[in-house]
Each structure stands twice: as C-alpha cells, then as structure tokens.
Amino acid sequence: MRDLAINTDLVVTILTGFIKTEITRAGFTRAVVNLSGGLDSTVACMLAAEALGPDNILALRLPYRTSSADSLEHAQMVIDQTRIRSLTIAITEMVDPLIAREPEMSSIRKGNLMARGRMIVAYDQSEAFGGLVVGTSNKTEILLGYSTLYGDSACALNPIGDLYKTQVRQLARAIGVPEAIIAKPPSADLWAGQSDEGELGFTYDEVDKLLFLLVDQRYSPLECVEAGFAADFVDRVVARVRRNHFKRVLPPIAKLSNRTVGYDFLYLRDWGT
Amino acid sequence: MPIHLALAQIHTRLGDVQANLEKHLDLVKQARKAGADLLLFPELSLTGYVLQDLVPAVACRPRPGDPLFAPLLEASRDLDLVVGFVEEDVRNRFYIASAYLSQGKVIHVHRKVYLPTYGLFDEGRFFAPGEAVRAFDTRFGRAGMLICEDFWHASPPYLLWMDGADLLLFSSASPGRGISAEPKLASSAWVEHTNRAYAGLFTTFVAHANRTGFEDGLNYWGGSTIFDPNGDLLVQAPYFEESLTVTPLDLNQLHRTRARLPLLRDERPELVQRELERILAHA
C-alpha cells in the first residue's frame, strides 16, 4: 500500500540513530532545539532527547510579545515531560527596535525578523551550550518553501525533513507528544490568530497527499488531476514548489576555476569521520 | 564438516582507511576466536561508501606490497577474507572492488559491473565499471562475488551459477529508503526478497554482508543474511546495528536440494546463448 502511513518504530530507530551518529561524529554530544510548543519542534526535541539523553538537550523558548500563551505552556509541557534542559529568552527586545523604525512594516517582514531573531539566539546558545542546532522543518514546508530562509530553516541537521506534516503527526502520537499539541491547528505563531492552513489556503491532509504523488510517486501534474485533485490546486502547489526551490539549495557560486565548491569539489560533511 | 561463514556488519569511517583497516583486523581476531573459516565484509568496507572526490585518495592495488593489503593478506592465513575497497588499475582507472584473500594470497578480485547512477546514487561519475563476472575456486568449493547493484540485475548471479559457483558472496553498502507502514524499509525487503529468490532459483548458498551506520543523512540498514539452497533463511543479523554473526553451513545441503530439485541439471545455457544471439542480432 503506497500512502502516507509510516511504521513509527522503524522511523524512530533511524532518526534517533541519525541524530546520535551525526552529532557525535561532528565532535559533539549535545543539541539545541528551538521549542515553539508546536508539533514539529516537539517531535524533533523528543527524538533528540531519546538519542542523546535529556541532559544533553537544551530547549529554547523564545517568545515575542504577541506569541500565544499556549505556545509557551505547551513547550513547558514537553520540557517537564522529557526532563530536558531549557531556557526562556524573549526576542521582543531584539526585534522591536527594527520594527519600530517602520510603522508600516508588513506582517511577513515582521515574521521574518522574529524567525531570524530566534535563529540568532539558537546559534548563540549552540556555542554556549556546546550543542548542535537540530532542525524542525518537515517535508511539506520544505517543499512548499513555507519557512524563513536563514530563520526557522537554519540548522546543523534535520531529523524530520523527509516526513510530511501528516507523517510527523503519526510519529508524534507514537512517541507520546501531549495531545494538546497534536490537536491544535498548526501555526507559526508570528501574529495572533495565524494558522498555517489559513495562510497556505489548503490543509496539510490535502497537500500532503498531492505532494506524495508529485514527489515520491513521480506523478505528472496531469496524472494528479486524473487521480482526482482539482487542477487549480495542483497548479498552485506545483508553482509554489518550483518558485521556492532557492530555499532548498545553497546559493550558486559563479564558476571560474577548474574546481569550484558546489560543482566539482565534492565531499560529504562526514568526510574523514 | 560444516564451514563457518562469518558476516561482519560494520560502520566505516568515511575516507579513513587506516581506521577501517584496524577495525577489519580486530574483527578477524573475533571471527577466528568464534571459529570462522571465512569472513565476509560489506562493500567498500575499507573506505566508506559516498566517497565522491575521496576516491583517488583511498584507492589501492591488492598485492602483497600494498600497505593496506599486506596486513590483510597476513590475516588471511588464519581464515579466508572478502574485503571491499577502491581498486586503481595500471591505467589509473578506479573500481569498486571486492577481494577474496586466502592463505596469504589474493585469490580473486571482482570489480563492480553495474554502477548505479540514478536517484541518490552517483557511482558512474567516480568509478569505472568492471568488465567480468567470474566464479573462482576456494578451499570450500567454487564461489562468486558480486557487489550491491550487480545483484539487482538478474544476469550476474546467473552467470556465476553457470560458471560453477555454489557459494554466492554478496556485499553491499545499501542506503535504507522507502518508508511505509511495513516494519521493513522497501530497500531491505527487496534485497531480502531477491537474495532468497537467487538461493532458491539457483539452489545455491547466498550470503549477503551489508553495512550499518550513517553517512550524512543516509542510513545503512544492515540485516545481513545467509540463505541456503532451499531458499531458507539460515541467519539474519540485526537491522541498523553492528554485528558479527558466525553461521555453520552444511555444504551437503547442495547435494540434498539438487537431488530433489535438479534445476541446475536441467538448465539450458546454450538455449539462452542462442536466443540472446538472436535478440542482440536484431537489436
């Protein structure tokens, strides 16, 4: 049966092995996770805690003044349940001076500032704690480009980037993520009342099924329409995946020499380890 | 007397040949202590798999004076070894290769014939393809070696069968992929499926040593197996964990299975040849 169902035991084995191995061979034993209180960061955090031990995980709660109280509270539930270390650092004072310069600033720009502010704190704590930043982007948002470049997408390694949102939800149930976190509507919580599905204009259930056909099963857009998806929905998603590809690749380097990083200087990050 | 076949299911260090050599020598000791007669390592066991531009830096030649092979040849005085490495030929072409070492000698080298260059694989960019599929004699009977993609194609195992191999020695560095509701990855299920099929179709022993560990985001799933000439599973190493398994093989099973099921006797390679010549003439 080819669908989005996953064997969660198998996924946990692979992902905890990945986190432990890749952090250890980089010379570290610890990890830092921006814990928003949402589903993805909770799952990433719990996998990291399982892989490295709770004492080796630093969860960061990084609220902005408009962040919902639920987010903080849900993050605290995860911290209490897993007994990982935590720090709470408000980003309001870091972000607000830039926002105050331009009263007409769009909510997109504000959201980007918040996401990048959180990245700055995560990487600073990475150095202080001696742990690598574990990413929390899922496959759906990576494909749709629903993220802030050098913001929430910034990380040293990403255990959940090959799982669609609905698969992350399956995994969350299996590893004991609190029901309140699983049940709430997904949100970047960059402004009051924001929801992923409201902003995207479709649900994760719908788009994951479509992306699974387009990407994993190599269906053409036309075949997706024949499989029952609305043509304008397919077009919108295909365009979005293509338009946001720049977020998934390193910036191109202009080639001049015979050997150029990114083209013909090819080594894995695990080189020599 | 059964022979004791050991499968070394290991992580490797990417591009660190010395560290991998030491690990091999350590496993040789363990296997010898456990009574093994033959120890099979995975594909590229001395170098790691996703080598890319490291290929020329880790390449060697399997001969007595080589600093990598000298200690392995010495170790092969105690038990036979199959090791995976990058071979550089006299014209400086690089191959993914497996060497069968015994009694201080290189008995046979197989160069990977099929280099996957699709999906996550890019072997054709870095390696030359081997040009031969040959069985060879060992002190346990006639054997043949294949490397990973070689046995995703049906013809190399068939050729080894026709060339007299009763012991197929397969090695892989197989990246795990294909998640579903099933308890196995699609890649694991497929390899087990085909290896069982070869054992049953050719009424031979099929041993498969696969590696474990990670390279960047790639996982290697282990799960090394031995199937007997009935296609029955004799042993399976754990998934995702390093292990050394030592399994007795009763070579007389060949006699019993082929008495029941004379597929080898009835096989008609000259018919295959005739039809292939016709097909290729019209291609």
Coordinates of C-alpha atoms in Angstrom, one line a residue:
Chain A
M1 CA 0.0 0.0 0.0
R2 CA 1.6 3.3 -1.1
D3 CA 0.3 6.0 1.1
L4 CA 1.5 8.3 3.8
A5 CA 1.3 5.7 6.6
I6 CA 4.6 5.1 8.3
N7 CA 5.9 2.5 10.6
T8 CA 6.8 4.7 13.6
D9 CA 9.1 2.2 15.3
L10 CA 11.3 2.0 12.3
V11 CA 11.3 5.8 11.8
V12 CA 12.3 6.3 15.5
T13 CA 15.1 3.8 15.2
I14 CA 16.5 5.5 12.1
L15 CA 16.0 9.1 13.3
T16 CA 17.5 8.6 16.8
G17 CA 20.4 6.8 15.2
F18 CA 20.9 9.6 12.7
I19 CA 20.9 12.3 15.5
K20 CA 23.2 10.4 17.7
T21 CA 25.7 9.4 15.0
E22 CA 25.8 12.7 13.1
I23 CA 26.2 14.8 16.2
T24 CA 28.8 12.5 17.7
R25 CA 31.0 12.4 14.6
A26 CA 30.9 16.2 14.3
G27 CA 32.6 16.1 17.7
F28 CA 29.6 17.0 19.9
T29 CA 27.3 15.2 22.4
R30 CA 24.6 17.8 22.8
A31 CA 21.9 19.5 20.9
V32 CA 19.9 22.8 21.0
V33 CA 16.3 22.9 19.7
N34 CA 14.1 26.0 19.3
L35 CA 11.0 24.6 21.0
S36 CA 8.0 26.6 19.9
G37 CA 5.4 24.4 21.5
G38 CA 4.2 23.2 18.1
L39 CA 4.2 19.7 16.7
D40 CA 7.4 19.7 14.6
S41 CA 9.7 21.2 17.2
T42 CA 8.2 18.9 19.9
V43 CA 8.9 15.8 17.8
A44 CA 12.4 16.9 17.0
C45 CA 13.1 17.7 20.6
M46 CA 11.8 14.4 21.9
L47 CA 13.8 12.4 19.2
A48 CA 16.9 14.3 20.2
A49 CA 16.3 13.6 23.9
E50 CA 15.8 9.9 23.1
A51 CA 19.0 9.9 21.0
L52 CA 21.3 11.9 23.3
G53 CA 19.7 11.8 26.7
P54 CA 17.6 14.6 28.2
D55 CA 20.6 16.2 30.0
N56 CA 22.2 16.8 26.7
I57 CA 19.3 18.7 25.2
L58 CA 18.7 22.5 25.6
A59 CA 15.2 23.5 24.6
L60 CA 14.9 27.2 23.9
R61 CA 11.5 29.0 24.4
L62 CA 11.9 32.3 22.5
P63 CA 8.6 34.2 22.8
Y64 CA 7.8 37.5 21.2
R65 CA 5.3 39.8 22.9
T66 CA 2.4 38.7 20.6
S67 CA 3.2 35.0 21.0
S68 CA 0.3 33.0 22.3
A69 CA 0.4 31.9 25.9
D70 CA -0.4 28.4 24.7
S71 CA 2.8 28.1 22.8
L72 CA 4.9 28.8 26.0
E73 CA 2.7 26.5 28.0
H74 CA 2.9 23.7 25.5
A75 CA 6.7 24.0 25.3
Q76 CA 6.8 23.7 29.1
M77 CA 4.7 20.5 29.0
V78 CA 7.4 19.0 26.7
I79 CA 10.2 20.2 28.9
D80 CA 8.6 18.8 32.0
Q81 CA 7.7 15.5 30.3
T82 CA 11.1 14.8 28.8
R83 CA 13.2 16.5 31.6
I84 CA 15.4 18.3 29.1
R85 CA 17.2 21.5 30.0
S86 CA 15.5 24.8 29.0
L87 CA 16.0 28.5 28.7
T88 CA 13.4 31.1 28.1
I89 CA 14.6 34.2 26.3
A90 CA 12.2 36.8 24.9
I91 CA 13.1 38.1 21.5
T92 CA 10.9 41.2 21.8
E93 CA 13.7 43.5 22.8
M94 CA 15.9 42.3 20.0
V95 CA 13.2 42.6 17.3
D96 CA 11.1 45.6 18.3
P97 CA 13.7 48.3 17.6
L98 CA 13.8 47.2 13.9
I99 CA 10.0 47.0 13.7
A100 CA 9.7 50.5 15.4
R101 CA 11.7 52.1 12.6
E102 CA 8.9 51.3 10.1
P103 CA 5.4 51.6 11.4
E104 CA 4.0 50.2 8.1
M105 CA 6.1 47.1 8.1
S106 CA 4.3 44.1 6.7
S107 CA 3.5 41.1 8.8
I108 CA 5.7 39.0 6.5
R109 CA 8.7 41.2 7.3
K110 CA 7.9 41.1 11.0
G111 CA 7.5 37.3 10.9
N112 CA 10.9 37.0 9.1
L113 CA 12.5 39.2 11.7
M114 CA 11.2 37.0 14.5
A115 CA 12.2 33.8 12.8
R116 CA 15.7 35.2 12.2
G117 CA 15.9 36.6 15.7
R118 CA 15.2 33.1 17.0
M119 CA 17.9 31.7 14.8
I120 CA 20.4 34.2 16.3
V121 CA 19.6 33.0 19.8
A122 CA 19.7 29.3 18.8
Y123 CA 23.2 29.6 17.3
D124 CA 24.4 31.7 20.2
Q125 CA 23.2 29.1 22.7
S126 CA 24.7 26.4 20.4
E127 CA 28.1 27.9 21.1
A128 CA 27.4 28.5 24.8
F129 CA 25.9 25.0 25.5
G130 CA 28.3 23.2 23.1
G131 CA 25.5 21.6 21.1
L132 CA 24.4 21.5 17.5
V133 CA 21.1 23.1 16.4
V134 CA 18.6 20.4 15.5
G135 CA 16.2 21.5 12.7
T136 CA 12.4 21.2 12.9
S137 CA 11.3 21.7 9.3
N138 CA 9.1 19.0 7.9
K139 CA 9.0 17.8 4.2
T140 CA 5.7 19.7 3.5
E141 CA 7.0 23.1 4.5
I142 CA 10.4 22.4 2.9
L143 CA 8.8 21.6 -0.5
L144 CA 6.3 24.5 -0.2
G145 CA 9.0 26.9 0.9
Y146 CA 6.8 27.8 3.9
S147 CA 9.7 29.0 6.0
T148 CA 12.0 31.9 6.6
L149 CA 15.4 31.5 4.8
Y150 CA 18.2 31.6 7.5
G151 CA 15.4 31.7 10.1
D152 CA 13.4 28.7 11.2
S153 CA 15.0 26.7 8.4
A154 CA 18.6 27.2 9.7
C155 CA 20.0 24.1 11.5
A156 CA 23.0 21.8 11.7
L157 CA 21.0 18.7 10.9
N158 CA 17.3 17.9 10.4
P159 CA 15.8 14.6 11.5
I160 CA 12.3 15.3 10.3
G161 CA 12.8 16.9 6.9
D162 CA 11.8 13.8 5.0
L163 CA 8.5 13.4 6.8
Y164 CA 5.3 15.1 5.6
K165 CA 3.3 17.0 8.2
T166 CA 0.7 14.3 8.4
Q167 CA 3.6 11.8 9.0
V168 CA 5.1 13.9 11.7
R169 CA 1.6 13.8 13.3
Q170 CA 1.7 10.0 13.2
L171 CA 5.1 9.9 14.7
A172 CA 4.0 12.4 17.4
R173 CA 1.2 10.1 18.5
A174 CA 3.6 7.1 18.7
I175 CA 6.3 8.9 20.8
G176 CA 3.8 10.4 23.3
V177 CA 3.6 14.0 22.3
P178 CA 0.9 15.7 24.6
E179 CA -2.5 15.5 22.9
A180 CA -3.0 19.3 23.3
I181 CA 0.0 19.8 20.9
I182 CA -1.2 17.2 18.4
A183 CA -4.7 18.6 18.4
K184 CA -4.1 22.3 17.9
P185 CA -4.1 23.8 14.5
P186 CA -0.5 24.2 13.1
S187 CA 0.7 27.8 13.4
A188 CA 4.0 29.7 13.0
D189 CA 2.5 31.9 15.8
L190 CA 4.1 35.0 14.3
W191 CA 1.0 37.0 14.8
A192 CA -2.2 36.5 16.7
G193 CA -4.6 34.1 15.0
Q194 CA -2.2 33.0 12.3
S195 CA -2.7 29.4 11.1
D196 CA -0.6 27.5 8.5
E197 CA -3.6 26.2 6.7
G198 CA -5.3 29.6 6.7
E199 CA -2.3 31.2 5.2
L200 CA -1.5 28.4 2.7
G201 CA -5.1 28.2 1.6
F202 CA -5.3 24.4 1.8
T203 CA -5.0 21.7 4.5
Y204 CA -1.9 19.6 5.2
D205 CA -4.0 16.5 4.7
E206 CA -4.8 17.6 1.1
V207 CA -1.4 18.9 0.2
D208 CA 0.5 16.0 1.7
K209 CA -1.5 13.6 -0.5
L210 CA -0.8 15.7 -3.6
L211 CA 2.9 16.1 -2.8
F212 CA 3.3 12.4 -2.1
L213 CA 2.1 11.7 -5.6
L214 CA 4.1 14.5 -7.3
V215 CA 7.4 14.0 -5.4
D216 CA 7.5 10.5 -4.0
Q217 CA 5.5 8.7 -6.7
R218 CA 6.7 10.9 -9.6
Y219 CA 3.2 11.6 -10.9
S220 CA 3.0 14.4 -13.5
P221 CA 0.6 17.3 -12.7
L222 CA -1.8 15.9 -15.2
E223 CA -1.8 12.5 -13.6
C224 CA -2.5 14.1 -10.3
V225 CA -5.6 15.8 -11.8
E226 CA -6.6 12.4 -13.3
A227 CA -6.2 11.0 -9.8
G228 CA -8.8 13.4 -8.5
F229 CA -7.1 16.6 -7.5
A230 CA -8.5 19.9 -8.6
A231 CA -6.5 21.3 -11.5
D232 CA -6.0 24.8 -10.0
F233 CA -4.9 23.3 -6.7
V234 CA -2.3 21.1 -8.5
D235 CA -1.1 24.2 -10.5
R236 CA -0.8 26.3 -7.4
V237 CA 1.2 23.7 -5.5
V238 CA 3.5 22.9 -8.4
A239 CA 4.2 26.6 -8.9
R240 CA 4.9 27.1 -5.3
V241 CA 7.4 24.1 -5.1
R242 CA 9.3 25.5 -8.1
R243 CA 9.2 29.1 -7.0
N244 CA 10.7 28.3 -3.6
H245 CA 13.4 25.9 -4.8
F246 CA 16.0 28.6 -4.0
K247 CA 15.3 28.0 -0.3
R248 CA 16.4 24.4 -0.6
V249 CA 19.8 24.8 -2.3
L250 CA 22.9 26.6 -1.3
P251 CA 23.4 30.0 -3.2
P252 CA 25.1 29.3 -6.5
I253 CA 28.7 30.3 -6.8
A254 CA 29.8 31.8 -10.1
K255 CA 32.2 29.2 -11.6
L256 CA 35.6 30.5 -12.8
S257 CA 38.2 27.9 -11.9
N258 CA 38.6 24.3 -12.8
R259 CA 37.4 23.3 -9.3
T260 CA 34.6 25.1 -7.6
V261 CA 32.8 24.4 -4.3
G262 CA 29.4 23.0 -5.0
Y263 CA 30.2 21.8 -8.6
D264 CA 33.3 19.7 -8.6
F265 CA 34.7 19.8 -5.1
L266 CA 32.5 17.1 -3.7
Y267 CA 32.7 15.7 -0.2
L268 CA 30.1 14.7 2.3
R269 CA 30.0 16.6 5.6
D270 CA 31.1 13.3 7.3
W271 CA 34.4 13.4 5.4
G272 CA 37.1 11.7 7.5
T273 CA 34.8 10.7 10.3
Chain B
M1 CA 32.2 -30.9 8.4
P2 CA 30.3 -27.6 8.1
I3 CA 32.2 -24.5 7.2
H4 CA 31.7 -21.5 9.4
L5 CA 30.8 -18.3 7.5
A6 CA 31.1 -15.0 9.3
L7 CA 29.4 -11.8 8.3
A8 CA 31.0 -8.6 9.5
Q9 CA 28.2 -6.0 9.5
I10 CA 30.1 -2.8 10.4
H11 CA 30.1 1.0 10.3
T12 CA 33.0 2.5 8.4
R13 CA 34.8 5.8 8.7
L14 CA 34.5 7.8 5.5
G15 CA 37.8 8.0 3.8
D16 CA 39.9 6.9 6.9
V17 CA 41.4 3.7 5.5
Q18 CA 43.8 3.2 8.4
A19 CA 40.9 3.2 11.0
N20 CA 38.9 0.9 8.9
L21 CA 41.8 -1.5 8.4
E22 CA 42.3 -1.7 12.2
K23 CA 38.6 -2.5 12.6
H24 CA 39.0 -5.3 10.0
L25 CA 41.9 -6.8 11.8
D26 CA 40.0 -6.6 15.1
L27 CA 37.1 -8.4 13.5
V28 CA 39.4 -11.0 12.0
K29 CA 40.5 -11.8 15.6
Q30 CA 37.0 -12.0 16.9
A31 CA 35.9 -14.2 14.0
R32 CA 38.8 -16.5 14.4
K33 CA 38.1 -16.9 18.1
A34 CA 34.5 -17.8 17.1
G35 CA 35.7 -20.5 14.8
A36 CA 35.0 -18.8 11.5
D37 CA 36.6 -20.2 8.3
L38 CA 35.5 -17.3 6.0
L39 CA 34.7 -13.7 6.9
L40 CA 32.7 -11.5 4.6
F41 CA 32.9 -7.7 4.8
P42 CA 30.5 -5.2 3.2
E43 CA 31.0 -3.2 0.0
L44 CA 33.8 -0.6 0.3
S45 CA 34.4 -1.8 3.9
L46 CA 37.9 -0.3 3.9
T47 CA 36.9 3.2 2.7
G48 CA 33.2 4.0 3.3
Y49 CA 30.7 4.4 0.6
V50 CA 29.9 8.0 -0.5
L51 CA 33.5 8.8 -1.3
Q52 CA 33.0 11.3 -4.2
D53 CA 36.2 13.2 -4.6
L54 CA 37.9 11.0 -2.0
V55 CA 38.1 8.1 -4.5
P56 CA 41.6 8.7 -5.8
A57 CA 42.9 9.4 -2.3
V58 CA 41.8 6.0 -0.9
A59 CA 42.5 3.8 -4.0
C60 CA 45.0 1.0 -3.8
R61 CA 46.2 -2.2 -5.5
P62 CA 45.5 -5.6 -4.0
R63 CA 49.0 -7.1 -3.9
P64 CA 51.4 -8.2 -1.2
G65 CA 53.5 -5.0 -1.0
D66 CA 50.5 -2.7 -0.6
P67 CA 50.4 -1.2 2.9
L68 CA 46.6 -1.8 3.2
F69 CA 46.7 -5.3 1.8
A70 CA 49.9 -6.6 3.4
P71 CA 48.3 -6.9 6.9
L72 CA 45.1 -8.3 5.4
L73 CA 46.9 -10.9 3.5
E74 CA 48.8 -11.9 6.6
A75 CA 45.5 -12.1 8.5
S76 CA 44.1 -14.4 5.7
R77 CA 46.5 -17.1 6.8
D78 CA 44.1 -17.8 9.6
L79 CA 40.8 -17.5 7.8
D80 CA 39.6 -16.5 4.3
L81 CA 38.5 -12.9 3.9
V82 CA 36.4 -10.9 1.5
V83 CA 37.1 -7.2 1.8
G84 CA 35.7 -4.2 0.0
F85 CA 38.0 -1.4 -1.4
V86 CA 38.7 1.0 -4.2
E87 CA 41.0 -0.5 -6.8
E88 CA 43.2 1.6 -9.1
D89 CA 44.3 -0.3 -12.2
V90 CA 47.6 0.2 -14.0
R91 CA 46.0 2.8 -16.3
N92 CA 44.7 4.7 -13.2
R93 CA 41.0 3.8 -13.5
F94 CA 39.1 3.4 -10.3
Y95 CA 36.8 0.5 -9.4
I96 CA 34.6 -0.5 -6.6
A97 CA 36.1 -3.9 -5.8
S98 CA 36.0 -6.9 -3.6
A99 CA 39.0 -9.2 -3.0
Y100 CA 38.9 -12.8 -1.8
L101 CA 42.1 -13.4 0.3
S102 CA 43.2 -16.9 1.5
Q103 CA 46.4 -18.3 2.9
G104 CA 48.3 -15.1 2.2
K105 CA 47.2 -14.8 -1.4
V106 CA 44.8 -12.8 -3.4
I107 CA 42.6 -15.5 -4.9
H108 CA 40.2 -13.3 -6.9
V109 CA 39.2 -9.6 -7.3
H110 CA 35.7 -8.7 -8.5
R111 CA 35.2 -5.2 -9.9
K112 CA 31.6 -4.0 -9.6
V113 CA 30.0 -4.3 -13.0
Y114 CA 26.8 -2.3 -12.5
L115 CA 27.4 1.2 -11.2
P116 CA 24.1 2.8 -10.2
T117 CA 23.9 6.4 -11.4
Y118 CA 20.4 7.4 -10.7
G119 CA 18.3 8.6 -7.7
L120 CA 20.6 9.1 -4.8
F121 CA 23.5 7.2 -6.5
D122 CA 26.3 8.7 -8.5
E123 CA 28.8 5.9 -8.9
G124 CA 29.2 6.2 -12.6
R125 CA 30.6 9.7 -12.1
F126 CA 33.5 8.5 -9.9
F127 CA 34.2 4.8 -11.0
A128 CA 34.9 2.7 -14.0
P129 CA 32.6 -0.4 -14.4
G130 CA 34.1 -3.9 -14.1
E131 CA 34.1 -6.0 -17.3
A132 CA 33.9 -9.5 -15.9
V133 CA 31.8 -11.8 -13.8
R134 CA 33.8 -14.9 -12.9
A135 CA 33.5 -17.7 -10.4
F136 CA 36.7 -18.9 -8.7
D137 CA 37.8 -21.9 -6.6
T138 CA 38.2 -21.6 -2.9
R139 CA 39.2 -24.2 -0.3
F140 CA 35.4 -24.6 0.4
G141 CA 34.4 -25.1 -3.2
R142 CA 33.6 -22.7 -6.1
A143 CA 32.4 -19.3 -5.2
G144 CA 31.5 -16.0 -6.8
M145 CA 31.4 -12.4 -5.6
L146 CA 29.0 -9.6 -6.5
I147 CA 28.6 -6.1 -5.2
C148 CA 25.2 -4.5 -4.5
E149 CA 23.8 -3.2 -7.8
D150 CA 25.4 -6.3 -9.5
F151 CA 22.7 -8.4 -7.9
W152 CA 19.9 -6.0 -8.6
H153 CA 20.4 -7.3 -12.1
A154 CA 19.5 -11.0 -12.7
S155 CA 22.3 -11.8 -15.1
P156 CA 25.4 -11.6 -12.9
P157 CA 24.1 -14.2 -10.4
Y158 CA 23.0 -16.4 -13.3
L159 CA 26.5 -16.2 -14.9
L160 CA 28.2 -17.1 -11.6
W161 CA 25.8 -20.1 -11.3
M162 CA 26.7 -21.2 -14.9
D163 CA 30.4 -20.7 -14.0
G164 CA 30.1 -23.2 -11.2
A165 CA 29.6 -21.1 -8.1
D166 CA 27.8 -22.9 -5.3
L167 CA 28.5 -20.1 -2.8
L168 CA 27.4 -16.6 -3.8
L169 CA 29.1 -14.0 -1.7
F170 CA 27.3 -10.6 -1.9
S171 CA 28.3 -7.4 -0.3
S172 CA 26.5 -4.0 -0.1
A173 CA 26.6 -0.6 1.3
S174 CA 22.8 -0.3 0.8
P175 CA 21.3 3.1 1.8
G176 CA 17.9 2.5 3.5
R177 CA 14.9 4.0 1.8
G178 CA 11.2 3.5 1.2
I179 CA 9.3 4.1 4.4
S180 CA 5.7 2.8 4.7
A181 CA 3.5 1.2 7.3
E182 CA 5.5 -2.0 6.9
P183 CA 8.1 -2.9 9.6
K184 CA 10.9 -3.1 7.0
L185 CA 12.2 -0.4 4.6
A186 CA 11.4 -1.1 1.0
S187 CA 15.1 -1.4 0.2
S188 CA 15.6 -4.1 2.9
A189 CA 12.5 -6.0 1.9
W190 CA 13.6 -6.0 -1.8
V191 CA 17.1 -7.2 -1.2
E192 CA 16.0 -10.0 1.1
H193 CA 13.3 -11.0 -1.5
T194 CA 15.8 -11.2 -4.4
N195 CA 18.5 -12.9 -2.4
R196 CA 16.1 -15.6 -1.3
A197 CA 15.0 -15.9 -4.9
Y198 CA 18.5 -16.4 -6.1
A199 CA 19.2 -19.1 -3.5
G200 CA 16.0 -21.0 -4.5
L201 CA 16.3 -20.5 -8.2
F202 CA 19.9 -21.5 -8.4
T203 CA 19.9 -23.9 -5.5
T204 CA 23.0 -22.3 -4.0
F205 CA 24.1 -20.6 -0.8
V206 CA 23.6 -16.9 -0.9
A207 CA 25.4 -14.8 1.7
H208 CA 25.0 -11.1 1.9
A209 CA 27.0 -8.7 4.1
N210 CA 25.6 -5.2 4.3
R211 CA 26.9 -2.3 6.3
T212 CA 25.4 -0.2 9.0
G213 CA 25.8 3.4 10.3
F214 CA 25.2 6.7 8.6
E215 CA 26.9 9.0 6.1
D216 CA 25.4 12.4 6.3
G217 CA 21.6 11.7 6.0
L218 CA 22.0 8.2 4.6
N219 CA 21.3 5.3 6.8
Y220 CA 22.7 1.8 6.1
W221 CA 20.3 -0.9 7.3
G222 CA 22.5 -4.0 8.0
G223 CA 20.2 -7.0 8.2
S224 CA 22.9 -9.3 6.6
T225 CA 21.6 -12.7 5.6
I226 CA 22.5 -16.2 4.5
F227 CA 20.0 -18.3 2.5
D228 CA 20.6 -22.0 1.9
P229 CA 20.0 -23.9 -1.4
N230 CA 16.3 -24.3 -0.5
G231 CA 15.9 -20.6 -0.2
D232 CA 15.5 -20.9 3.6
L233 CA 16.9 -18.2 5.8
L234 CA 19.8 -19.5 7.9
V235 CA 20.7 -16.3 9.7
Q236 CA 19.9 -12.7 9.7
A237 CA 22.0 -10.0 11.5
P238 CA 20.1 -7.2 13.3
Y239 CA 18.9 -4.2 11.4
F240 CA 20.9 -0.9 11.9
E241 CA 23.3 -2.4 14.5
E242 CA 26.9 -3.5 14.0
S243 CA 27.3 -7.3 14.5
L244 CA 29.5 -10.3 13.8
T245 CA 27.5 -13.4 13.1
V246 CA 29.1 -16.8 12.6
T247 CA 26.9 -19.5 10.9
P248 CA 27.7 -23.1 10.2
L249 CA 26.9 -24.0 6.5
D250 CA 26.4 -27.7 5.8
L251 CA 27.6 -27.8 2.2
N252 CA 25.9 -31.2 1.8
Q253 CA 22.7 -29.3 1.5
L254 CA 23.7 -28.7 -2.1
H255 CA 23.5 -32.5 -2.6
R256 CA 20.2 -32.9 -0.9
T257 CA 18.5 -29.9 -2.6
R258 CA 19.7 -30.8 -6.1
A259 CA 18.6 -34.4 -5.6
R260 CA 15.1 -33.1 -5.0
L261 CA 15.2 -30.2 -7.5
P262 CA 17.5 -30.6 -10.5
L263 CA 17.3 -27.1 -11.8
L264 CA 21.0 -26.9 -12.4
R265 CA 21.0 -30.2 -14.3
D266 CA 18.1 -29.1 -16.5
E267 CA 19.3 -25.5 -17.1
R268 CA 20.0 -24.9 -20.8
P269 CA 22.6 -22.1 -21.1
E270 CA 23.2 -22.9 -24.8
L271 CA 19.5 -22.1 -25.4
V272 CA 20.0 -18.9 -23.5
Q273 CA 23.0 -18.1 -25.6
R274 CA 21.2 -18.9 -28.9
E275 CA 18.3 -16.8 -28.1
L276 CA 20.4 -13.9 -26.8
E277 CA 22.5 -14.0 -30.0
R278 CA 19.2 -13.8 -32.0
I279 CA 17.9 -11.0 -29.8
L280 CA 21.2 -9.0 -29.9
A281 CA 21.5 -9.5 -33.7
H282 CA 18.1 -7.8 -34.2
A283 CA 18.7 -5.1 -31.6

